[in-house]
PDB file of C-alpha atoms in Angstrom:
ATOM      1  CA  LYS F   1       0.000   0.000   0.000  1.00 93.00           C
ATOM      2  CA  VAL F   2       1.406   3.370  -0.995  1.00 95.00           C
ATOM      3  CA  ILE F   3       0.838   5.696   1.975  1.00 96.00           C
ATOM      4  CA  TYR F   4       2.001   8.832   0.132  1.00 96.00           C
ATOM      5  CA  GLY F   5       3.907   9.692  -3.020  1.00 96.00           C
ATOM      6  CA  SER F   6       4.033   7.573  -6.151  1.00 96.00           C
ATOM      7  CA  VAL F   7       5.947   4.536  -7.392  1.00 95.00           C
ATOM      8  CA  GLU F   8       6.445   2.940 -10.799  1.00 95.00           C
ATOM      9  CA  VAL F   9       5.810  -0.817 -10.663  1.00 91.00           C
ATOM     10  CA  HIS F  10       7.062  -3.578 -12.943  1.00 91.00           C
ATOM     11  CA  SER F  11       6.011  -7.130 -12.078  1.00 89.00           C
ATOM     12  CA  TYR F  12       6.525 -10.535 -13.631  1.00 90.00           C
ATOM     13  CA  ASP F  13       5.324 -14.146 -13.444  1.00 88.00           C
ATOM     14  CA  LYS F  14       7.888 -16.945 -13.703  1.00 85.00           C
ATOM     15  CA  GLU F  15       7.314 -19.158 -16.749  1.00 82.00           C
ATOM     16  CA  THR F  16       8.049 -22.281 -14.713  1.00 72.00           C
ATOM     17  CA  ASN F  17       7.864 -23.278 -11.061  1.00 65.00           C
ATOM     18  CA  LEU F  18      11.065 -25.286 -11.284  1.00 60.00           C
ATOM     19  CA  PRO F  19      13.547 -24.254  -8.597  1.00 57.00           C
ATOM     20  CA  GLN F  20      16.419 -22.049  -9.744  1.00 63.00           C
ATOM     21  CA  GLN F  21      20.019 -22.175  -8.604  1.00 68.00           C
ATOM     22  CA  MET F  22      21.624 -18.972  -7.317  1.00 66.00           C
ATOM     23  CA  GLY F  23      22.598 -16.815 -10.298  1.00 71.00           C
ATOM     24  CA  GLU F  24      20.538 -18.831 -12.814  1.00 79.00           C
ATOM     25  CA  ARG F  25      18.453 -16.785 -15.273  1.00 84.00           C
ATOM     26  CA  VAL F  26      14.650 -16.871 -15.009  1.00 83.00           C
ATOM     27  CA  GLU F  27      12.182 -16.611 -17.913  1.00 88.00           C
ATOM     28  CA  ALA F  28       9.083 -14.567 -17.034  1.00 90.00           C
ATOM     29  CA  SER F  29       5.973 -12.895 -18.467  1.00 91.00           C
ATOM     30  CA  ILE F  30       5.261  -9.217 -17.858  1.00 92.00           C
ATOM     31  CA  VAL F  31       2.257  -8.573 -15.562  1.00 90.00           C
ATOM     32  CA  ASN F  32       2.675  -4.802 -14.963  1.00 87.00           C
ATOM     33  CA  ASP F  33       4.931  -2.743 -17.197  1.00 88.00           C
ATOM     34  CA  GLY F  34       5.500   0.637 -15.605  1.00 91.00           C
ATOM     35  CA  GLN F  35       2.168   1.012 -13.834  1.00 92.00           C
ATOM     36  CA  ILE F  36       2.050   4.036 -11.479  1.00 95.00           C
ATOM     37  CA  TRP F  37       0.719   3.423  -7.959  1.00 94.00           C
ATOM     38  CA  THR F  38      -0.278   6.192  -5.531  1.00 95.00           C
ATOM     39  CA  HIS F  39      -2.186   6.333  -2.246  1.00 94.00           C
ATOM     40  CA  ARG F  40      -5.370   6.340  -4.367  1.00 95.00           C
ATOM     41  CA  SER F  41      -4.452   2.956  -5.912  1.00 93.00           C
ATOM     42  CA  GLY F  42      -5.643   1.004  -2.877  1.00 92.00           C
ATOM     43  CA  VAL F  43      -4.094  -2.156  -1.439  1.00 92.00           C
ATOM     44  CA  LYS F  44      -2.124  -4.307  -3.878  1.00 87.00           C
ATOM     45  CA  ILE F  45      -1.572  -8.034  -3.358  1.00 82.00           C
ATOM     46  CA  THR F  46       1.043 -10.294  -4.893  1.00 77.00           C
ATOM     47  CA  GLU F  47       0.467 -14.016  -4.731  1.00 74.00           C
ATOM     48  CA  PRO F  48       3.129 -16.749  -4.855  1.00 70.00           C
ATOM     49  CA  ASN F  49       2.519 -17.328  -8.583  1.00 72.00           C
ATOM     50  CA  LYS F  50       1.058 -13.986  -9.736  1.00 77.00           C
ATOM     51  CA  GLY F  51       3.200 -10.848 -10.043  1.00 72.00           C
ATOM     52  CA  ASN F  52       5.434 -11.885  -7.174  1.00 77.00           C
ATOM     53  CA  LEU F  53       8.643 -10.921  -8.974  1.00 84.00           C
ATOM     54  CA  HIS F  54       8.405  -7.155  -8.844  1.00 84.00           C
ATOM     55  CA  GLU F  55      10.305  -3.888  -8.885  1.00 86.00           C
ATOM     56  CA  MET F  56       9.130  -0.621  -7.349  1.00 88.00           C
ATOM     57  CA  LYS F  57      10.853   2.626  -8.283  1.00 92.00           C
ATOM     58  CA  ALA F  58      10.066   5.869  -6.431  1.00 95.00           C
ATOM     59  CA  ILE F  59       8.719   8.554  -8.766  1.00 96.00           C
ATOM     60  CA  SER F  60       8.502  11.032  -5.878  1.00 96.00           C
ATOM     61  CA  PRO F  61       9.376  10.855  -2.178  1.00 96.00           C
ATOM     62  CA  CYS F  62       7.096   8.098  -0.921  1.00 95.00           C
ATOM     63  CA  CYS F  63       6.195   5.730   1.892  1.00 95.00           C
ATOM     64  CA  ILE F  64       5.112   2.129   1.252  1.00 93.00           C
ATOM     65  CA  LEU F  65       3.571  -0.284   3.762  1.00 92.00           C
ATOM     66  CA  ASP F  66       4.602  -3.824   2.789  1.00 85.00           C
ATOM     67  CA  VAL F  67       3.333  -6.759   4.857  1.00 82.00           C
ATOM     68  CA  LEU F  68       5.026 -10.147   4.415  1.00 73.00           C
ATOM     69  CA  THR F  69       3.371 -13.112   6.049  1.00 70.00           C
ATOM     70  CA  PRO F  70       4.465 -16.721   6.403  1.00 64.00           C
ATOM     71  CA  PRO F  71       4.372 -19.394   5.253  1.00 60.00           C
ATOM     72  CA  TYR F  72       6.778 -18.518   2.484  1.00 59.00           C
ATOM     73  CA  GLY F  73       6.677 -21.976   0.902  1.00 60.00           C
ATOM     74  CA  GLU F  74       4.342 -24.913   0.494  1.00 61.00           C
ATOM     75  CA  HIS F  75       4.092 -27.687   3.079  1.00 59.00           C
ATOM     76  CA  GLY F  76       6.646 -26.179   5.450  1.00 56.00           C
ATOM     77  CA  THR F  77       9.359 -25.573   2.847  1.00 61.00           C
ATOM     78  CA  GLU F  78      11.184 -22.273   2.950  1.00 61.00           C
ATOM     79  CA  ARG F  79      11.189 -19.743   0.140  1.00 59.00           C
ATOM     80  CA  ASP F  80      14.289 -17.580  -0.133  1.00 61.00           C
ATOM     81  CA  CYS F  81      14.167 -13.919  -1.044  1.00 64.00           C
ATOM     82  CA  SER F  82      16.035 -13.342  -4.302  1.00 69.00           C
ATOM     83  CA  TYR F  83      17.036 -10.323  -6.349  1.00 73.00           C
ATOM     84  CA  TYR F  84      16.685 -10.096 -10.122  1.00 79.00           C
ATOM     85  CA  GLU F  85      17.402  -7.631 -12.898  1.00 84.00           C
ATOM     86  CA  VAL F  86      16.015  -7.588 -16.424  1.00 88.00           C
ATOM     87  CA  HIS F  87      18.647  -8.915 -18.850  1.00 89.00           C
ATOM     88  CA  GLU F  88      16.518  -9.113 -22.006  1.00 90.00           C
ATOM     89  CA  ARG F  89      13.002  -8.065 -23.161  1.00 91.00           C
ATOM     90  CA  ARG F  90      11.123  -9.829 -25.988  1.00 91.00           C
ATOM     91  CA  GLY F  91       7.551  -8.544 -26.426  1.00 90.00           C
ATOM     92  CA  ASN F  92       5.692  -9.477 -23.229  1.00 91.00           C
ATOM     93  CA  LYS F  93       8.523 -11.780 -22.007  1.00 92.00           C
ATOM     94  CA  VAL F  94      11.705 -11.017 -20.069  1.00 91.00           C
ATOM     95  CA  THR F  95      14.803 -12.846 -18.941  1.00 89.00           C
ATOM     96  CA  LEU F  96      15.668 -11.994 -15.344  1.00 85.00           C
TER      97      LEU F  96
END
C-alpha cells in the first residue's frame, strides 16, 4: 500500500515453477509494465505465482507499507528472497 507519493511498478510471473540455482536466469511474463501506484491505488496483493517478482521505483518521495506473512513456501518448505534484474526483453517476455 502506498501511503504517500508515487511509485512505478514492474512485475513478472515466472514461466516455470522449477527451482532455480543462485545466479541462474529466469524466464518470465510481464504482468505490470510501468504502472504508477499512488495512495489512491488502494491495497495491492502479490500471490506466490502472480506478479510476485516485482520492482518498485520511487517517482517522488514516498512511503510504502509492505506486509510479508508466512508461510513462504508450500508444506513447510522455505522460500528464499532473491534479487533479479532484467537482462533481455522480448515482447511481453523477459529474462531476469
